[in-house]
GROMACS .gro file of C-alpha atoms in nm:
model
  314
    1UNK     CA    1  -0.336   0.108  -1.755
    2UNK     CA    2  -0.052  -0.138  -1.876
    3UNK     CA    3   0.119  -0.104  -1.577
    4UNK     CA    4  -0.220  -0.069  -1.314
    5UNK     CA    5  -0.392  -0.404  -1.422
    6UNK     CA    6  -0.112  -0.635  -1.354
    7UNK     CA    7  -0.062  -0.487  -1.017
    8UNK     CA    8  -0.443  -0.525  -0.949
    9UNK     CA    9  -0.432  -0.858  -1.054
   10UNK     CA   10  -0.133  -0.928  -0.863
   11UNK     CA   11  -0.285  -0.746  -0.508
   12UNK     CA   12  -0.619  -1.006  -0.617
   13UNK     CA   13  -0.417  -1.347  -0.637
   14UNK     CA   14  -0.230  -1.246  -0.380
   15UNK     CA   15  -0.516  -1.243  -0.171
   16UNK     CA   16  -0.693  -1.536  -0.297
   17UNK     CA   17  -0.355  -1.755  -0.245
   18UNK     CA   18  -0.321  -1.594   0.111
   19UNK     CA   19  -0.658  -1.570   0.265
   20UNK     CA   20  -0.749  -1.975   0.135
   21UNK     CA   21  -0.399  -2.067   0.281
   22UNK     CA   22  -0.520  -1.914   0.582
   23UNK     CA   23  -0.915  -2.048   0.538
   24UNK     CA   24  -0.770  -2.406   0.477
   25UNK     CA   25  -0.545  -2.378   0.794
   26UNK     CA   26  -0.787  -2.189   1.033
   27UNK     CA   27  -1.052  -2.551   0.944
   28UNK     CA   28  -0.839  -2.787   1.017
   29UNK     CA   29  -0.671  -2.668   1.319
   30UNK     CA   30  -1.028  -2.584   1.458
   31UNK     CA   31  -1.158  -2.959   1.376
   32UNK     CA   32  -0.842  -3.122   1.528
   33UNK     CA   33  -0.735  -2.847   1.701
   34UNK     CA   34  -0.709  -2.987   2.067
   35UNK     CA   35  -0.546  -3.323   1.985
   36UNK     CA   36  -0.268  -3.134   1.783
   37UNK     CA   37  -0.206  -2.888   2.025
   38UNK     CA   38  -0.217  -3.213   2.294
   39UNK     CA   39   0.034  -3.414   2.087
   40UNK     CA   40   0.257  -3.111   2.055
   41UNK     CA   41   0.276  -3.057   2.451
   42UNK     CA   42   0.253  -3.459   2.534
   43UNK     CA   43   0.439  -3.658   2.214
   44UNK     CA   44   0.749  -3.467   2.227
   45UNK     CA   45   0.954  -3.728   2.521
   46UNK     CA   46   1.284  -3.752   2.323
   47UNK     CA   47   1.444  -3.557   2.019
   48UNK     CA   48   1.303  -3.762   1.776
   49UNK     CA   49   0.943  -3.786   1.884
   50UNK     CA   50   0.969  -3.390   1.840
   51UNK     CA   51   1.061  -3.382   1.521
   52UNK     CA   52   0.795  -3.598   1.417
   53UNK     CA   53   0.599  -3.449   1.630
   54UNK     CA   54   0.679  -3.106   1.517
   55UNK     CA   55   0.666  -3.227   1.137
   56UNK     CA   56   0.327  -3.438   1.110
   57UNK     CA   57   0.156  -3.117   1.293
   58UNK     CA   58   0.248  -2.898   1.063
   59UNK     CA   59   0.168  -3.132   0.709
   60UNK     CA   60  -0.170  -3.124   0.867
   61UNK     CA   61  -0.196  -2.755   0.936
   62UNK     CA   62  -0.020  -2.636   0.643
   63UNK     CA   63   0.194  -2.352   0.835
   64UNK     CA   64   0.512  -2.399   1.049
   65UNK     CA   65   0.445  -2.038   1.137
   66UNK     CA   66   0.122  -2.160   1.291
   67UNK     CA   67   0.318  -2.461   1.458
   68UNK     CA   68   0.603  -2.212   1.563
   69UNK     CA   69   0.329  -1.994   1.721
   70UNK     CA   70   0.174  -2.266   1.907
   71UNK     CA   71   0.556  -2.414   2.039
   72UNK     CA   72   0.623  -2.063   2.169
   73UNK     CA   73   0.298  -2.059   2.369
   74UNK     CA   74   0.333  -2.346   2.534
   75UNK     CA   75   0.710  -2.274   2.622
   76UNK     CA   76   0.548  -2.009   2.777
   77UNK     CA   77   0.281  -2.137   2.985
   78UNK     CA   78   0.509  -2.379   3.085
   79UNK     CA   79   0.373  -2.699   2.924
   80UNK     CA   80   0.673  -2.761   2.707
   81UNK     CA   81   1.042  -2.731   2.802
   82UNK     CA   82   1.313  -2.530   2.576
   83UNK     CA   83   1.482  -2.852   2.480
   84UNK     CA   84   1.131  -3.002   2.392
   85UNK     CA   85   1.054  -2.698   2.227
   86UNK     CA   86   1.429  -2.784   1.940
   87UNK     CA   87   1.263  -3.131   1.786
   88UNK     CA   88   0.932  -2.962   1.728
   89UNK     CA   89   1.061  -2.616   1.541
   90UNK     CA   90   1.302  -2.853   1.295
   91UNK     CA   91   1.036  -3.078   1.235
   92UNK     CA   92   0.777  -2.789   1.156
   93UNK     CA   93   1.083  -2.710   0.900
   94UNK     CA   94   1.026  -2.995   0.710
   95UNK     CA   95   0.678  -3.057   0.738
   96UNK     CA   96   0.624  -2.688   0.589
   97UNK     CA   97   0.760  -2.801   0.248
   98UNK     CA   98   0.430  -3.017   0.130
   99UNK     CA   99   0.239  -2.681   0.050
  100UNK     CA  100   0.541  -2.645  -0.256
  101UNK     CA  101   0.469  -3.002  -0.303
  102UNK     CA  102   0.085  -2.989  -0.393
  103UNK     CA  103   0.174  -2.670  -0.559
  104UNK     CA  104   0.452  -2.844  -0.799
  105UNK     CA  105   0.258  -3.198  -0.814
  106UNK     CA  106  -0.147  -3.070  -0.884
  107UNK     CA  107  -0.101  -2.677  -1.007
  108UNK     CA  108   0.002  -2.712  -1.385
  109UNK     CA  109  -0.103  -3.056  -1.462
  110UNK     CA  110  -0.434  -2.943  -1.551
  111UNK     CA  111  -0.651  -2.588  -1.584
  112UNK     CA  112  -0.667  -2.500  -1.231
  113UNK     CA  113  -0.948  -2.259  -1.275
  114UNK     CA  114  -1.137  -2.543  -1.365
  115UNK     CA  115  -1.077  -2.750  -1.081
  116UNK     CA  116  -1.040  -2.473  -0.806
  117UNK     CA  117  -1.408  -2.339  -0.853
  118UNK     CA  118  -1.608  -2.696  -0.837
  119UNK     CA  119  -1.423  -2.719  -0.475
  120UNK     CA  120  -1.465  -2.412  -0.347
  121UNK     CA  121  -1.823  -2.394  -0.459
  122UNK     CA  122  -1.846  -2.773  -0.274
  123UNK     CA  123  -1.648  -2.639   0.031
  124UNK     CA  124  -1.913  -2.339   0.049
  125UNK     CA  125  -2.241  -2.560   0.047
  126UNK     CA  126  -2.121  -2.808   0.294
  127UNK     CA  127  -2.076  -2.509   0.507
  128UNK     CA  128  -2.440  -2.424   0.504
  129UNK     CA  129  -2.580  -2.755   0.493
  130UNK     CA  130  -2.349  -2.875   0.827
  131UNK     CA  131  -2.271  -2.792   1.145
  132UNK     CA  132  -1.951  -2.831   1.381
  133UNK     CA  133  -1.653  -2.970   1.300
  134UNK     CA  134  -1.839  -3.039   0.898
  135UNK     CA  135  -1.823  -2.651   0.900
  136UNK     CA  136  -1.455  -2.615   1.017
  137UNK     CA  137  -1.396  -2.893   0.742
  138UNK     CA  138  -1.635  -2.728   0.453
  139UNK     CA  139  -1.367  -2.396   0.494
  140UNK     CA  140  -1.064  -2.592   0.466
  141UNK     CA  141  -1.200  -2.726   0.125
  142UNK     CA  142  -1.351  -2.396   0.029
  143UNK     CA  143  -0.942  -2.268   0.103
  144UNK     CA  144  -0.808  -2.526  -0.105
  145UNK     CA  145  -1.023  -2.447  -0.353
  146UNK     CA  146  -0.904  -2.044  -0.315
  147UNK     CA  147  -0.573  -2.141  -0.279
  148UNK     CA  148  -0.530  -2.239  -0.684
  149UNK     CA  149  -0.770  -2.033  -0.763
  150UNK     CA  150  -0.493  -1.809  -0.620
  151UNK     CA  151  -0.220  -1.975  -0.785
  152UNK     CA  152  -0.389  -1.958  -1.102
  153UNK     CA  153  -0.412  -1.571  -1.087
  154UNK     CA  154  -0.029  -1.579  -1.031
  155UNK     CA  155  -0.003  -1.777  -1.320
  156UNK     CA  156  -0.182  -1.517  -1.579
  157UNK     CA  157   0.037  -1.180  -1.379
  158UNK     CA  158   0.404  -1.374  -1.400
  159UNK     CA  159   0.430  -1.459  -1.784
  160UNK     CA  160   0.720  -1.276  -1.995
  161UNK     CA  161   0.550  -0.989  -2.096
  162UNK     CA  162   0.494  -0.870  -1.788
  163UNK     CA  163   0.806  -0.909  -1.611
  164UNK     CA  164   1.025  -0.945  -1.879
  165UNK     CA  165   1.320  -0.676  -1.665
  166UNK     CA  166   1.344  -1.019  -1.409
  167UNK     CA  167   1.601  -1.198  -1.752
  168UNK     CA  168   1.825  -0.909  -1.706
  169UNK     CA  169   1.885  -0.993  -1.318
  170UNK     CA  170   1.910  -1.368  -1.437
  171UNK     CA  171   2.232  -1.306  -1.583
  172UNK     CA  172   2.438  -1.129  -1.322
  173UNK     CA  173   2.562  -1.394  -1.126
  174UNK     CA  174   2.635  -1.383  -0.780
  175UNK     CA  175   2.445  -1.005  -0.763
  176UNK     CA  176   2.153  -1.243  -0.905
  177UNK     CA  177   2.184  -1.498  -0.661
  178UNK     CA  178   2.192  -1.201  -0.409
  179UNK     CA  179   1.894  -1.006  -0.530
  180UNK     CA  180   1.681  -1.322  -0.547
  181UNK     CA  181   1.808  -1.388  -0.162
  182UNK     CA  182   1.730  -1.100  -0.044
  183UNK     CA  183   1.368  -1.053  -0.250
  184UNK     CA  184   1.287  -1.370  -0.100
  185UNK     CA  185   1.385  -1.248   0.247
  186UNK     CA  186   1.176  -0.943   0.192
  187UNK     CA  187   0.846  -1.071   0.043
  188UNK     CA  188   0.788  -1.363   0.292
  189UNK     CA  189   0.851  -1.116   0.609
  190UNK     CA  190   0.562  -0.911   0.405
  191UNK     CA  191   0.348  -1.222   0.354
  192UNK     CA  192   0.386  -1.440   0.676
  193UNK     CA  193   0.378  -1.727   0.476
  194UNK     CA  194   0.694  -1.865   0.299
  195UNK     CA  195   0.511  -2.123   0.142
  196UNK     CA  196   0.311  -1.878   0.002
  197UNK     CA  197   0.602  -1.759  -0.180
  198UNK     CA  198   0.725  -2.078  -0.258
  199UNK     CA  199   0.395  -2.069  -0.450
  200UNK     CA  200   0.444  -1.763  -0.643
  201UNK     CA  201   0.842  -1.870  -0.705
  202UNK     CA  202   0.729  -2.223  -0.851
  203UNK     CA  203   0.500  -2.003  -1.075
  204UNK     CA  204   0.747  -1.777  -1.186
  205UNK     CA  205   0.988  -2.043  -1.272
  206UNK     CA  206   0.702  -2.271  -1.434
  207UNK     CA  207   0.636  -1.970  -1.691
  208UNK     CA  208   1.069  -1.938  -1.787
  209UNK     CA  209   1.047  -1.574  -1.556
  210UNK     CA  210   1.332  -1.696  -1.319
  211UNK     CA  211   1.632  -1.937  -1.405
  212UNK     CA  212   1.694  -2.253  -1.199
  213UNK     CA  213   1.966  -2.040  -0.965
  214UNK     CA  214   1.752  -1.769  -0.900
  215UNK     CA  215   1.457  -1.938  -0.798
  216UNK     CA  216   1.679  -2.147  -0.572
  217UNK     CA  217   1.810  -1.828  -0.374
  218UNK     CA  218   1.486  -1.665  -0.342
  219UNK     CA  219   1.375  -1.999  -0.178
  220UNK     CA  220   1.677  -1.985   0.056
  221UNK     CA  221   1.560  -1.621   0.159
  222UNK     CA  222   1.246  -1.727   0.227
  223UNK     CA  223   1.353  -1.921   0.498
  224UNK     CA  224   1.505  -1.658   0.695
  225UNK     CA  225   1.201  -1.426   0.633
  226UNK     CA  226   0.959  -1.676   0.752
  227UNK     CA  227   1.089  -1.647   1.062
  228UNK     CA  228   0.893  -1.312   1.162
  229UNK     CA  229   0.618  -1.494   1.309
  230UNK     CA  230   0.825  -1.677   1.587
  231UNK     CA  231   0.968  -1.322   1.668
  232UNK     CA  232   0.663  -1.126   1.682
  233UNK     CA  233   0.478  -1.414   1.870
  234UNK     CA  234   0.751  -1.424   2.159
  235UNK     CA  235   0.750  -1.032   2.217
  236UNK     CA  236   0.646  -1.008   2.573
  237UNK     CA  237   0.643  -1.381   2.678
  238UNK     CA  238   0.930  -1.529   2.935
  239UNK     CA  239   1.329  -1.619   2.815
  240UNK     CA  240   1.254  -1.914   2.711
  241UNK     CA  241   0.976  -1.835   2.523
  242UNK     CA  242   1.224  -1.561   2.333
  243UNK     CA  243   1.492  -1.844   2.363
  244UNK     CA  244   1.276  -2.097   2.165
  245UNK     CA  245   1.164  -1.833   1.898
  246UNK     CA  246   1.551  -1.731   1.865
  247UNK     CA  247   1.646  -2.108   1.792
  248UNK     CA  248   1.370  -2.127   1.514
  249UNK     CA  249   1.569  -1.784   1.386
  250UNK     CA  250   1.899  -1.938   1.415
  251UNK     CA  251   1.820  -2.252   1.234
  252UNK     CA  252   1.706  -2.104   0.936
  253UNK     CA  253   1.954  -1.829   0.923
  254UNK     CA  254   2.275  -2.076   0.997
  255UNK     CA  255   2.120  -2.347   0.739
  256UNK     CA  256   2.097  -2.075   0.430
  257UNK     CA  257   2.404  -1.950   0.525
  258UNK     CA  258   2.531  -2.268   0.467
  259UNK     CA  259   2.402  -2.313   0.141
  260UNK     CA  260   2.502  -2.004   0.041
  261UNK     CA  261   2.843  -2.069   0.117
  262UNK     CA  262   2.819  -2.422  -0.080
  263UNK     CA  263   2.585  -2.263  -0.301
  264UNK     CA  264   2.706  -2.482  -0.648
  265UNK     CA  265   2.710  -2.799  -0.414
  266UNK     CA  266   2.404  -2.765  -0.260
  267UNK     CA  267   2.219  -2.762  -0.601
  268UNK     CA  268   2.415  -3.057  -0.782
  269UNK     CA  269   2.277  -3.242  -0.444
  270UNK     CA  270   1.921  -3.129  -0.532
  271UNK     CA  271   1.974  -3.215  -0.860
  272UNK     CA  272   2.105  -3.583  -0.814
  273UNK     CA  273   1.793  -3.645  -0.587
  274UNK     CA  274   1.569  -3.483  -0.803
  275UNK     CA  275   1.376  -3.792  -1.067
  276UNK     CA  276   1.492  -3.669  -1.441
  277UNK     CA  277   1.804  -3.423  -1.262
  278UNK     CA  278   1.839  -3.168  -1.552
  279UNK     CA  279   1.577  -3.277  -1.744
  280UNK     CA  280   1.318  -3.241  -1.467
  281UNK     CA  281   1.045  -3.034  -1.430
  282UNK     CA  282   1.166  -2.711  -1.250
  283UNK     CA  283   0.861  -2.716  -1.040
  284UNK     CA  284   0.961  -3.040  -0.882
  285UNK     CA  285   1.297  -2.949  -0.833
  286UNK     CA  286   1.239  -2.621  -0.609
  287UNK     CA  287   1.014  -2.791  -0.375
  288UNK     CA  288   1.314  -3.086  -0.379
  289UNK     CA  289   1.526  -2.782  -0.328
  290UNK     CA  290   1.290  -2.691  -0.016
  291UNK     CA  291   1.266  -3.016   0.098
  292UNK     CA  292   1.650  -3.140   0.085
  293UNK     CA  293   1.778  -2.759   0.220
  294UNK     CA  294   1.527  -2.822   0.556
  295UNK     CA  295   1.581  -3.217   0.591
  296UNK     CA  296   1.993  -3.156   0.559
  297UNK     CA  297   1.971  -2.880   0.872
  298UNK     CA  298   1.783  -3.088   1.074
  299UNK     CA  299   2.041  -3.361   0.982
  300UNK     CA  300   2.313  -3.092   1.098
  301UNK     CA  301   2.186  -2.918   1.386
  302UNK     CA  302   1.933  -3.194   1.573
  303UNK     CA  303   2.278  -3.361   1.709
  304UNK     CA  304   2.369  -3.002   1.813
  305UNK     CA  305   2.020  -2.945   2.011
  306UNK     CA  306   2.181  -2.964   2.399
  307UNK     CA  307   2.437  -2.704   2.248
  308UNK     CA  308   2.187  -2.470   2.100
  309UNK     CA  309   1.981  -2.448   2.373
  310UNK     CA  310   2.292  -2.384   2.590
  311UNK     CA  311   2.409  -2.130   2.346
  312UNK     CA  312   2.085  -1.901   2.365
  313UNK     CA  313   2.097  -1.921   2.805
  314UNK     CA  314   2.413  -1.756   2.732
   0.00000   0.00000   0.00000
């Protein structure tokens, strides 16, 4: 029973974390659904408007696998070009990292129980009392409210005694850093969601289960796992549809590789931008970590963008 209960608690969070990530995405793209999708196929005129397209789309939505999805679709039908299609994935990038952010910033400053139930319950009788887009809006609130109660699940499963066996990886060095890469690779293909993990990582690391260099890698691997959706979504579609999905792929996979190689580097930057550096609240500094990794390979590869695309016509 020891070993049953925190697995059925585990499966339970997971599913409260994931299907009110999901709820709070589904509302709001259905309530602003058709002016997204028309600023995604109509504000996208130079490389910059992309990414800014590509990144305010996806704050809203809450899922660059959602955004990802949508770019692919309309490389397909023809209402986006591949070049376009560059500025939009790289800003989805970045604008995926505010889920870590409300995650680091709202879920251990207070009980989240307590404050996760009032909003879902609020979410949930808006939804009866309205109609239309109040009822796409009443299920993005009653998601938010799931989402922590989600989180706060996760919180109870990852303390010490459960997973104590994760402080032996800890100090293993670079098969640590490995492990946690490829973990993180692994559970966010299984999920969909890699801010979902980045949920579940912040947890981990808020309760002392993961040290700062192990959380870090499993957030690296995220980013390459997170790009399942863009391949399963272009099975079947034209080249460039493929072609646009495979530049989403190659920008995450080139930009951890990166930091992998520059591993050490990469975190002293995160931890000079980070407010307190080593005295900071780990929570904070992953989603820096998320946010500074994404913003420094758009910085890299958007000059590169003719190049790319060239390099997938090959």
């Amino acid at each position: 029973m020891n070993v049953v209960q925190p697995i059925l608690e585990l499966i339970g969070s997971l599913g409260f974390l994931l299907y009110g990530m999901k709820l709070m995405s589904d509302g709001i793209q259905q309530s602003a659904g058709e002016k997204l999708q028309r600023a995604l196929s109509v504000l996208t005129g130079n490389r910059f408007m992309s990414l800014l397209t590509g990144l305010i789309v996806t704050m809203i939505i809450q899922s660059s696998g959602a955004t990802t999805v949508m770019v692919v679709t309309f490389v397909n039908a023809g209402l986006m070009t591949l070049t376009q299609s560059v500025g939009v994935i790289f800003g989805a990038n970045i604008g995926t990292t505010i889920t870590a952010w409300i995650v680091s910033i709202f879920g251990f400053n207070f009980k989240i129980s307590a404050f996760a139930i009032p909003v879902f319950g609020i979410g949930y009788f808006l939804s009866i009392v309205k109609k239309g887009a109040y009822k796409n809006w009443a299920e993005a609130i009653m998601g938010f409210g799931m989402l922590f109660l989600g989180l706060s699940g996760l919180s109870d499963v990852f303390t010490p005694e459960q997973l104590g066996w994760l402080f032996k990886i800890q100090g293993s060095g670079v098969f640590a850093i490995l492990f946690g890469f490829v973990i993180g690779i692994i559970i966010t293909a299984l999920l969909h969601s890699s801010s979902a993990f980045s949920a579940i990582v912040i947890t981990m690391a808020y309760n002392g289960l993961v040290s700062w260099e192990l959380a870090a890698a499993m957030t690296l691997g995220s980013n390459v796992g997170s790009t399942i959706d863009a391949i399963l979504a272009s099975m079947g579609t034209s080249a460039d549809s493929r072609r646009a999905a495979l530049i989403h792929v190659m920008f995450n996979v080139f930009g951890t590789v990166l930091a992998l190689i520059f591993f050490k580097p990469f975190l002293e930057i995160v931890m000079f931008v980070t407010p307190g550096r080593e005295n900071s609240n780990i929570a904070i500094r992953i989603s820096m970590l998320h946010t500074v990794f994404k913003t420094l390979s758009t910085i890299i590869f958007l000059p590169l963008q003719n190049p790319i695309v060239k390099l997938t016509q090959l």
